[in-house]
XYZ file of C-alpha atoms in Angstrom:
657
model
C -36.483 -56.265 23.450
C -33.944 -56.688 26.264
C -31.089 -54.249 26.474
C -27.476 -55.335 26.571
C -27.053 -54.306 30.195
C -30.134 -56.201 31.367
C -29.966 -59.841 32.443
C -32.276 -62.608 31.323
C -33.800 -62.571 34.783
C -35.717 -59.497 33.650
C -37.383 -61.670 30.994
C -36.993 -65.324 31.872
C -37.181 -65.652 35.654
C -36.818 -68.475 38.128
C -40.595 -68.164 38.598
C -41.110 -69.179 34.977
C -39.347 -72.471 35.647
C -41.309 -72.943 38.879
C -44.595 -72.355 37.034
C -43.662 -74.761 34.233
C -42.854 -77.419 36.805
C -45.916 -76.807 38.970
C -48.629 -76.707 36.309
C -47.327 -79.038 33.597
C -49.843 -81.659 32.583
C -52.745 -79.957 34.380
C -55.774 -78.847 32.407
C -56.365 -75.145 32.397
C -59.359 -73.958 34.411
C -60.432 -70.473 33.321
C -62.118 -69.866 36.680
C -58.904 -70.483 38.630
C -57.295 -67.078 39.189
C -53.953 -68.564 40.204
C -53.876 -70.536 36.974
C -54.813 -67.457 34.969
C -51.896 -65.522 36.445
C -49.569 -68.443 35.665
C -50.972 -68.626 32.127
C -50.259 -64.921 31.505
C -46.748 -65.129 32.991
C -45.875 -68.159 30.870
C -47.363 -66.511 27.801
C -44.893 -63.627 28.299
C -42.100 -66.216 28.534
C -43.212 -67.507 25.120
C -42.742 -64.010 23.719
C -39.184 -63.902 25.078
C -38.491 -67.291 23.482
C -39.775 -65.937 20.179
C -37.423 -62.930 20.436
C -34.582 -65.308 21.293
C -35.323 -67.462 18.232
C -35.640 -64.455 15.939
C -32.257 -63.125 17.025
C -30.559 -66.495 16.464
C -32.253 -66.745 13.076
C -31.053 -63.270 12.070
C -27.461 -64.118 12.969
C -27.285 -67.546 11.332
C -30.115 -67.847 8.825
C -31.188 -64.431 7.482
C -33.399 -66.111 4.869
C -34.966 -68.460 7.405
C -38.197 -68.281 9.404
C -39.402 -68.803 12.986
C -42.525 -70.663 14.118
C -43.727 -70.736 17.723
C -46.749 -71.769 19.738
C -47.467 -68.557 21.598
C -49.541 -70.181 24.343
C -48.236 -72.220 27.298
C -50.915 -74.898 26.784
C -51.334 -77.619 24.171
C -54.367 -78.176 21.968
C -56.059 -80.056 24.808
C -55.587 -76.977 27.027
C -53.131 -78.800 29.271
C -50.159 -76.816 30.578
C -46.843 -77.703 28.973
C -43.656 -78.224 30.932
C -41.673 -76.268 28.369
C -41.899 -73.627 25.676
C -39.922 -73.577 22.467
C -39.620 -71.956 19.063
C -38.712 -73.597 15.769
C -36.094 -72.057 13.469
C -36.123 -73.172 9.833
C -32.836 -72.209 8.119
C -34.459 -71.492 4.742
C -37.835 -71.277 3.064
C -37.157 -74.665 1.429
C -36.349 -76.443 4.713
C -38.526 -79.530 5.384
C -41.229 -78.880 7.959
C -40.317 -82.062 9.838
C -36.899 -80.843 11.002
C -35.970 -77.572 12.744
C -33.513 -75.972 15.087
C -35.356 -75.312 18.348
C -34.635 -73.013 21.271
C -36.595 -72.908 24.510
C -36.813 -73.450 28.256
C -37.693 -76.728 29.964
C -38.855 -77.262 33.552
C -36.445 -80.157 34.078
C -33.245 -79.287 32.212
C -33.176 -75.488 31.780
C -32.271 -73.727 28.512
C -32.193 -76.010 25.468
C -30.977 -75.592 21.870
C -31.158 -78.568 19.513
C -31.927 -79.932 16.066
C -35.248 -81.670 16.557
C -37.824 -83.659 14.658
C -41.082 -81.650 14.621
C -44.481 -81.618 12.914
C -44.356 -85.267 11.908
C -47.517 -87.108 10.892
C -48.688 -90.621 11.713
C -47.323 -91.928 8.426
C -43.907 -90.584 9.436
C -43.776 -92.721 12.592
C -40.599 -94.467 11.470
C -38.765 -91.112 11.436
C -38.626 -90.792 15.223
C -36.617 -93.996 15.849
C -34.210 -93.053 13.041
C -33.811 -89.565 14.454
C -33.264 -90.785 18.029
C -30.668 -93.273 16.831
C -28.728 -90.434 15.214
C -29.273 -88.063 18.143
C -28.201 -90.548 20.817
C -28.696 -89.897 24.558
C -30.331 -86.500 24.984
C -27.914 -85.026 27.528
C -24.846 -86.272 25.628
C -26.051 -85.647 22.091
C -23.850 -83.801 19.560
C -26.976 -81.982 18.295
C -28.305 -80.873 21.697
C -26.952 -78.088 23.918
C -28.249 -77.621 27.477
C -27.648 -74.780 29.908
C -28.851 -75.230 33.505
C -31.553 -72.747 34.483
C -29.361 -70.905 36.995
C -26.560 -70.457 34.434
C -28.953 -69.242 31.762
C -30.683 -66.792 34.097
C -27.333 -65.186 34.904
C -26.670 -64.360 31.231
C -27.662 -61.251 29.323
C -29.939 -61.593 26.330
C -27.064 -61.178 23.869
C -24.950 -63.679 25.805
C -27.730 -66.262 25.582
C -28.003 -65.616 21.835
C -24.225 -65.966 21.399
C -24.241 -69.204 23.394
C -27.026 -70.516 21.151
C -25.241 -69.487 17.954
C -21.965 -71.097 19.042
C -23.792 -74.294 20.009
C -25.524 -74.548 16.627
C -22.255 -73.945 14.786
C -20.671 -76.943 16.554
C -23.545 -79.363 15.973
C -22.446 -82.502 14.116
C -24.096 -83.831 12.061
C -25.335 -80.551 10.604
C -28.919 -79.786 9.698
C -28.438 -80.621 5.994
C -26.732 -83.890 6.955
C -29.752 -84.884 9.054
C -32.103 -83.940 6.235
C -30.233 -86.322 3.945
C -29.868 -89.090 6.570
C -33.597 -89.010 7.380
C -34.393 -88.797 3.656
C -36.404 -85.623 4.147
C -34.936 -84.439 0.817
C -36.756 -87.307 -0.861
C -35.523 -88.559 -4.226
C -37.548 -86.940 -6.964
C -39.743 -88.964 -9.239
C -39.803 -88.125 -12.926
C -42.874 -85.998 -12.330
C -41.274 -84.269 -9.348
C -38.111 -83.551 -11.307
C -40.104 -81.644 -13.885
C -41.666 -79.547 -11.149
C -38.373 -79.036 -9.325
C -36.364 -78.132 -12.405
C -37.174 -74.457 -11.971
C -35.532 -74.464 -8.552
C -32.376 -76.213 -9.758
C -32.205 -74.041 -12.861
C -32.213 -70.764 -10.938
C -28.565 -70.257 -10.107
C -27.327 -67.407 -7.963
C -25.136 -64.716 -9.525
C -24.501 -62.412 -6.595
C -21.958 -59.823 -5.478
C -21.620 -58.667 -1.873
C -20.294 -55.123 -1.863
C -19.428 -52.514 0.685
C -16.641 -50.494 2.328
C -13.615 -52.253 3.824
C -14.052 -54.037 7.110
C -17.789 -54.761 6.894
C -17.552 -58.546 7.245
C -18.122 -59.596 3.639
C -15.754 -62.546 3.941
C -17.321 -63.521 7.254
C -20.779 -63.548 5.678
C -19.442 -65.749 2.892
C -17.917 -68.211 5.357
C -21.320 -68.663 6.986
C -22.900 -69.131 3.558
C -20.331 -71.815 2.659
C -21.011 -73.832 5.781
C -24.761 -73.565 5.331
C -25.114 -74.165 1.607
C -21.954 -75.697 0.122
C -20.509 -78.050 2.736
C -21.640 -81.534 3.676
C -20.347 -83.739 6.471
C -19.186 -87.190 5.423
C -21.448 -88.742 8.047
C -24.357 -88.186 5.666
C -22.603 -89.414 2.516
C -22.683 -93.021 1.331
C -19.380 -94.616 0.357
C -20.549 -94.858 -3.232
C -21.397 -91.145 -3.377
C -18.143 -90.256 -1.646
C -16.078 -92.371 -4.047
C -17.762 -90.774 -7.061
C -16.980 -87.352 -5.643
C -13.430 -88.436 -4.785
C -12.824 -89.495 -8.383
C -14.297 -86.246 -9.650
C -12.206 -84.025 -7.366
C -8.881 -85.821 -6.937
C -8.434 -88.193 -9.864
C -10.228 -86.742 -12.890
C -7.635 -83.979 -13.266
C -4.738 -86.478 -13.461
C -2.559 -86.938 -16.535
C -3.131 -89.974 -18.752
C -0.103 -91.900 -17.486
C -1.048 -91.099 -13.878
C -4.530 -92.425 -14.522
C -3.057 -95.630 -15.932
C -0.912 -96.037 -12.798
C -3.929 -95.408 -10.535
C -6.105 -97.870 -12.431
C -3.425 -100.579 -12.608
C -2.698 -100.269 -8.895
C -6.418 -100.478 -8.092
C -6.666 -103.585 -10.303
C -3.897 -105.351 -8.413
C -0.938 -104.148 -10.450
C -1.782 -105.673 -13.826
C -4.566 -105.503 -16.427
C -5.299 -105.594 -20.134
C -6.062 -102.431 -22.081
C -9.719 -103.504 -22.233
C -9.865 -103.721 -18.445
C -8.268 -100.289 -18.123
C -10.833 -98.801 -20.494
C -13.630 -99.978 -18.180
C -12.060 -98.542 -15.042
C -13.835 -95.472 -13.518
C -10.521 -93.606 -13.102
C -9.767 -93.734 -16.831
C -13.319 -92.775 -17.792
C -13.336 -89.828 -15.388
C -10.070 -88.500 -16.838
C -11.392 -88.962 -20.390
C -14.563 -87.043 -19.520
C -12.598 -84.249 -17.827
C -10.330 -83.871 -20.867
C -13.163 -84.242 -23.382
C -11.294 -87.139 -24.994
C -13.720 -90.077 -24.931
C -13.261 -90.620 -28.663
C -10.323 -92.872 -29.555
C -9.828 -93.660 -25.875
C -8.294 -97.078 -26.606
C -5.671 -95.490 -28.833
C -4.889 -92.816 -26.231
C -4.342 -95.386 -23.457
C -2.311 -97.659 -25.724
C 0.058 -94.862 -26.690
C 0.316 -93.724 -23.056
C 1.388 -97.187 -21.935
C 3.944 -97.495 -24.741
C 5.451 -94.058 -24.117
C 6.393 -94.977 -20.551
C 7.217 -98.663 -20.760
C 10.592 -100.034 -19.730
C 10.518 -102.405 -22.702
C 13.037 -100.974 -25.188
C 11.581 -103.050 -28.017
C 8.367 -101.007 -28.153
C 8.400 -98.989 -31.372
C 7.606 -95.597 -29.867
C 10.559 -95.908 -27.493
C 12.949 -95.899 -30.443
C 11.626 -92.460 -31.466
C 11.013 -90.669 -28.219
C 11.912 -91.228 -24.601
C 9.341 -90.287 -21.988
C 9.740 -90.218 -18.230
C 8.956 -91.875 -15.916
C 9.035 -95.437 -17.289
C 6.652 -97.341 -15.033
C 4.874 -99.912 -17.263
C 5.779 -103.289 -18.748
C 3.903 -105.786 -20.928
C 4.079 -109.579 -21.056
C 3.647 -111.877 -24.031
C -0.128 -112.027 -23.390
C -0.489 -108.234 -23.718
C -1.135 -107.853 -20.024
C 0.269 -104.554 -18.747
C 1.693 -104.232 -15.263
C 3.419 -101.722 -13.040
C 7.162 -102.092 -13.349
C 10.435 -100.826 -11.979
C 10.497 -98.510 -8.974
C 7.099 -97.100 -9.885
C 6.148 -96.116 -6.315
C 9.088 -93.733 -6.000
C 8.574 -92.391 -9.528
C 4.865 -91.738 -9.004
C 4.994 -90.088 -5.617
C 1.704 -90.315 -3.738
C -0.454 -91.946 -6.419
C -0.612 -95.235 -4.528
C -1.716 -93.386 -1.373
C -4.476 -91.771 -3.411
C -5.858 -95.189 -4.340
C -5.527 -96.377 -0.737
C -7.580 -93.385 0.349
C -10.152 -94.188 -2.319
C -10.422 -97.779 -1.135
C -10.780 -96.789 2.522
C -14.011 -94.911 1.859
C -15.484 -91.767 3.401
C -13.646 -90.560 6.534
C -15.966 -89.778 9.425
C -14.583 -86.331 10.204
C -14.079 -84.915 6.712
C -16.282 -82.231 5.216
C -17.146 -82.245 1.519
C -16.683 -78.725 0.146
C -18.561 -77.886 -3.023
C -16.970 -74.557 -3.818
C -13.782 -73.110 -5.277
C -12.207 -69.819 -4.195
C -10.153 -67.381 -6.260
C -9.054 -63.761 -5.903
C -9.115 -61.547 -8.987
C -6.251 -59.152 -9.707
C -4.829 -57.300 -12.685
C -2.692 -60.222 -13.861
C -5.445 -62.825 -13.538
C -6.757 -64.005 -16.891
C -8.929 -66.320 -18.936
C -6.248 -69.018 -18.921
C -6.409 -69.391 -15.130
C -10.189 -69.106 -14.936
C -11.442 -71.106 -17.944
C -8.637 -72.891 -19.807
C -5.246 -72.230 -21.336
C -1.867 -73.593 -22.298
C 0.530 -74.685 -19.562
C 4.165 -75.774 -19.962
C 4.873 -79.463 -19.277
C 7.723 -79.543 -16.779
C 10.095 -82.180 -15.449
C 9.141 -85.803 -15.981
C 6.038 -84.923 -17.975
C 8.031 -83.647 -20.957
C 9.901 -85.449 -23.686
C 13.627 -85.316 -22.991
C 15.222 -82.214 -24.479
C 11.950 -80.602 -25.513
C 9.498 -78.109 -24.055
C 5.874 -79.128 -24.402
C 2.622 -77.375 -23.679
C -0.727 -78.847 -22.819
C -4.239 -77.469 -22.471
C -5.395 -77.398 -18.858
C -8.738 -76.493 -17.387
C -9.013 -73.374 -15.247
C -10.658 -73.261 -11.843
C -14.138 -72.390 -13.153
C -14.171 -75.024 -15.886
C -12.994 -77.602 -13.360
C -15.767 -76.629 -10.924
C -18.340 -76.999 -13.707
C -17.055 -80.503 -14.361
C -17.472 -81.392 -10.676
C -20.971 -79.894 -10.658
C -22.064 -82.086 -13.577
C -21.065 -85.177 -11.602
C -23.477 -84.225 -8.781
C -26.431 -82.505 -10.520
C -28.649 -82.426 -7.396
C -26.067 -80.577 -5.295
C -25.248 -76.891 -5.456
C -21.699 -75.707 -6.163
C -20.251 -72.213 -5.863
C -17.525 -70.292 -7.645
C -16.413 -67.727 -5.073
C -14.535 -64.691 -6.405
C -12.960 -62.359 -3.891
C -12.186 -58.799 -5.056
C -14.133 -59.382 -8.266
C -13.896 -55.707 -9.218
C -10.082 -55.739 -9.240
C -9.845 -58.037 -12.274
C -10.385 -57.315 -15.950
C -13.834 -58.914 -16.215
C -13.987 -58.972 -20.015
C -10.557 -60.607 -20.192
C -11.239 -63.185 -17.478
C -14.779 -64.270 -18.344
C -14.513 -63.996 -22.105
C -17.487 -65.729 -23.741
C -18.663 -66.985 -20.321
C -20.246 -63.610 -19.592
C -23.191 -64.803 -21.697
C -23.215 -68.391 -20.470
C -23.619 -67.475 -16.780
C -27.073 -65.955 -17.270
C -29.815 -68.062 -15.699
C -31.726 -68.662 -18.921
C -28.526 -69.533 -20.810
C -27.418 -72.341 -18.470
C -27.485 -76.045 -19.319
C -31.057 -77.305 -19.562
C -32.551 -73.795 -19.510
C -35.067 -72.490 -22.030
C -32.450 -70.556 -24.005
C -29.427 -72.754 -23.242
C -26.239 -71.643 -24.987
C -22.935 -73.436 -25.486
C -19.719 -72.149 -27.028
C -16.637 -73.713 -28.529
C -13.671 -73.002 -26.282
C -10.712 -71.446 -28.130
C -7.936 -73.705 -26.798
C -9.473 -77.174 -26.475
C -12.159 -76.774 -29.131
C -14.650 -78.352 -26.701
C -18.301 -77.404 -26.595
C -18.875 -75.802 -23.202
C -21.838 -74.541 -21.211
C -22.379 -73.674 -17.545
C -24.411 -76.092 -15.368
C -27.497 -74.761 -13.635
C -26.266 -75.922 -10.224
C -23.234 -73.595 -10.199
C -23.614 -70.351 -8.269
C -21.215 -67.457 -8.795
C -20.637 -65.357 -5.689
C -18.302 -62.385 -5.555
C -17.183 -59.728 -3.130
C -16.029 -56.219 -3.900
C -14.598 -53.413 -1.839
C -16.345 -50.207 -2.892
C -13.467 -48.103 -1.582
C -11.350 -49.546 -4.423
C -13.896 -49.143 -7.189
C -17.539 -48.094 -7.083
C -20.442 -49.967 -8.628
C -20.743 -47.308 -11.288
C -17.324 -48.259 -12.679
C -18.095 -51.962 -13.004
C -18.381 -53.570 -16.406
C -21.960 -52.978 -17.613
C -22.330 -56.589 -18.723
C -21.327 -57.778 -15.265
C -23.766 -55.464 -13.504
C -26.627 -56.686 -15.680
C -25.966 -60.339 -14.885
C -25.490 -60.113 -11.115
C -27.615 -59.155 -8.162
C -25.897 -56.874 -5.656
C -26.201 -57.182 -1.896
C -24.816 -54.312 0.215
C -22.820 -55.174 3.338
C -22.487 -51.861 5.136
C -20.906 -50.851 8.457
C -23.090 -51.943 11.362
C -22.882 -49.523 14.270
C -26.079 -50.713 15.959
C -25.923 -51.069 19.722
C -28.482 -53.803 20.226
C -28.391 -57.542 20.866
C -27.015 -59.474 17.923
C -25.169 -56.542 16.358
C -21.383 -56.999 15.939
C -20.512 -54.080 18.245
C -23.423 -54.478 20.676
C -22.459 -53.290 24.143
C -18.835 -52.671 23.191
C -17.339 -50.106 25.551
C -13.835 -49.109 26.560
C -13.745 -48.150 30.224
C -10.937 -46.413 32.076
C -11.813 -45.083 35.506
C -14.903 -42.900 35.191
C -14.452 -42.559 31.416
C -16.427 -44.804 29.056
C -15.919 -44.817 25.273
C -19.063 -45.897 23.410
C -17.558 -47.690 20.396
C -20.806 -48.034 18.350
C -21.475 -44.286 18.700
C -17.845 -43.553 17.885
C -18.024 -45.513 14.615
C -21.403 -44.074 13.664
C -20.214 -40.482 14.167
C -17.103 -41.058 12.037
C -19.121 -42.662 9.248
C -21.750 -39.921 9.192
C -19.019 -37.363 8.597
C -17.201 -39.478 5.984
C -20.469 -39.922 4.087
C -20.993 -36.138 4.133
C -17.434 -35.226 3.112
C -16.792 -38.106 0.678
C -19.412 -40.866 0.169
C -20.783 -43.892 1.957
C -18.594 -46.267 -0.084
C -15.610 -45.059 1.952
C -17.089 -45.482 5.414
C -15.212 -47.422 8.090
C -16.320 -51.025 8.637
C -17.232 -52.405 12.039
C -14.710 -55.264 11.613
C -11.928 -52.824 12.499
C -13.344 -52.716 16.034
C -14.703 -56.230 16.637
C -11.294 -57.566 17.832
C -11.667 -55.266 20.848
C -14.341 -57.634 22.188
C -11.653 -60.265 22.747
C -9.578 -57.907 24.905
C -10.307 -57.345 28.586
C -12.012 -54.028 29.266
C -9.955 -51.334 30.897
C -6.404 -50.244 30.153
C -5.733 -53.289 27.940
C -8.716 -52.534 25.692
C -7.772 -48.848 25.508
C -4.310 -49.840 24.261
C -5.960 -52.037 21.628
C -8.234 -49.147 20.566
C -5.197 -46.851 20.414
C -3.473 -49.295 18.058
C -6.562 -49.565 15.829
C -6.791 -45.789 15.499
C -3.105 -45.010 15.048
C -2.212 -47.844 12.639
C -5.464 -48.447 10.738
C -8.133 -45.751 11.016
C -5.944 -42.662 10.700
C -3.862 -44.027 7.752
C -7.115 -44.974 6.017
C -8.456 -41.453 6.449
C -5.181 -40.055 5.072
C -5.635 -42.202 1.982
C -9.296 -41.277 1.541
C -8.758 -37.535 1.822
C -5.357 -37.366 0.090
C -3.808 -35.949 3.267
C -6.353 -33.121 3.420
C -5.812 -32.801 7.147
C -8.518 -30.221 7.602
C -11.136 -32.765 6.510
C -9.570 -35.432 8.685
C -9.895 -33.035 11.627
C -13.567 -32.554 10.760
C -14.146 -36.327 10.696
C -12.534 -36.693 14.110
C -14.329 -33.559 15.442
C -10.987 -32.007 16.399
C -12.456 -28.633 15.516
C -15.049 -29.102 18.288
C -12.876 -30.426 21.111
C -12.249 -27.953 23.936
C -8.690 -28.877 24.933
C -5.439 -29.436 23.093
C -4.969 -32.795 24.866
C -8.008 -34.205 23.020
C -6.860 -33.265 19.517
C -5.662 -36.076 17.270
C -4.524 -33.743 14.476
C -3.029 -30.423 15.553
C -2.874 -27.438 13.203
C 0.084 -25.057 13.477
C -1.204 -21.685 14.696
C 1.969 -19.798 13.779
C 1.729 -20.295 10.044
C 3.460 -17.037 9.086
C 6.304 -17.619 11.563
C 6.734 -21.133 10.104
C 7.111 -19.670 6.620
C 9.686 -17.203 7.855
C 11.644 -19.908 9.663
C 11.616 -22.142 6.585
C 12.214 -19.571 3.805
C 13.605 -16.463 5.435
C 12.102 -13.063 6.055
C 11.767 -11.925 2.447
C 10.017 -15.080 1.164
C 7.204 -13.267 -0.687
C 4.765 -16.127 -0.091
C 1.053 -15.574 0.426
C 0.131 -17.023 3.804
C -3.431 -17.681 2.576
C -2.444 -19.848 -0.394
C 0.409 -21.835 1.119
C -0.416 -25.115 2.821
C -0.779 -25.057 6.553
C 1.181 -27.544 8.625
C -0.442 -30.306 10.670
C 1.004 -32.831 13.097
C -0.431 -35.983 14.628
C -0.716 -35.645 18.389
C 0.385 -39.137 19.515
C -0.576 -38.566 23.152
C -4.212 -38.129 22.134
C -4.514 -41.828 21.269
C -4.158 -42.778 24.934
C -6.642 -40.131 26.107
C -10.258 -41.457 26.427
C -11.594 -37.915 25.943
C -10.081 -37.849 22.432
C -12.478 -40.615 21.405
C -15.477 -39.445 23.431
C -15.117 -35.999 21.849
C -15.649 -37.496 18.376
C -19.311 -38.237 19.102
C -20.094 -36.270 22.245
C -21.576 -33.213 20.516
C -23.271 -35.150 17.711
C -26.954 -35.924 17.982
C -27.354 -39.442 16.563
């Protein structure tokens, strides 16, 4: 595997491109020694391409797989003008579509989403794919690097270039899968066979010390699994999702305004009852029974007609409806001003799916001590302002973020949704989840073998959790260890550690990170590893220092500027964190920073007072009667040490790693 300091020329060379160009299309002759040498050289290039693909896969698709033809000839033993490896983002990815990385005799280094392994019966796929891809050299799903530019890069730089290119591809891989119909609609028989997959939700918690990139890992997961570009969504699908996300949570009178506006400003009650806006709101509120009566009362409560009976008893605001002698209801008065942006919402609905928008199928919350069941599942909320009857305070039952996500998930049963909970260990799990702690189990979900539903305490609705809802949490083990988590929670979740990564190899977050000043070079990966080894020995691994504290240094120019940045990290983040961990036990902090092993005072970060007895006398007088062995020694932080490269080098210099 190439080292950080080595260039790609040590692996891919200009000769590789010359050989690809010279021999492409020619049949291999085993008796031709020149061809045999070319064959062996190009076979080694295939191995480098495989390593390249594996590294990209590890960074973007840890659960994916790599396939590669390890020979420079095709099945007919003709030399190819390229080599390439296929990266499948998951084990379920269709074999016909893959990310590919490789070198090409004509264009250089290439990364793209490509159609591969198609059969004769799939011949119509290629024209569809090429229509989406567009011109090769100007395609939004193809990235090309001229050979000379690629050969000048290091291995890790080539990997980073590839990763950044893939992250900017539009449409995304999943969008292409849908557009090419590689995720074929299931028949009734297929649905029975696929039900196991859809009924196996993920309950997962990523845990680790602070600064290990848990949130970053989640952001990659969101983009890969729970986002979909609008370019792959039909207008009908988008409108259904739009209703589910932006309209279904509306109040009854808002729904009536939306429906009337969409119907041209006037309609009968019967027409309103058939409108998708009204039906979506009724489904979200669990109020499909007596829907006609509900809409009728809603219209009467907010009509400008003073003769309506209900208006003589109560006065609701705003008044935005009117009725003619034929019982046709219409929008009335200055309804646009009273209803804010409701009209714009309908205009957006009519316009259809925007090209650039991304459909996000996840909700994000952060748990804390005050967070409760009412915010997560459902609870009473005060009705404020124009929603309340004049002179009275009203309360209504509103769905919490998890219940609302479940409603969205039911409207798109073949898509996966995620409830993302940051700092899950900081909340009172029993209080927040309530009866849901049982419902989230895989075999208790909707449609599962042992499906369970409960009656919710506020709304009285029957509720269960859909199988296409994943629950993903993060927890900082420095705040609370796994052992202290609610037992019920631990039994229902799988736990994935995200630990500090101090590797110094291509693809690692701190790979090749150095701080150089003159002839002094601070090896940041070794520095972090040495600190964490000592913290694990003196405390535990849950309180190690995460690599994310140091990754911002990569964005700063090496030299004096990067040393200043490192100084700031240590003085304002690392040292205060160590103080917190060790309860200001400065002797242990000195051990972590190897101050007890450094040869000069200038290298010490924490300095111990050597004149302890004199200090006691100065503070308390000569006849203080204090035992110098039991009184606390005094320590000071040596600020000048933060700007001294040897202070950092001394932390790991004498440690065999």
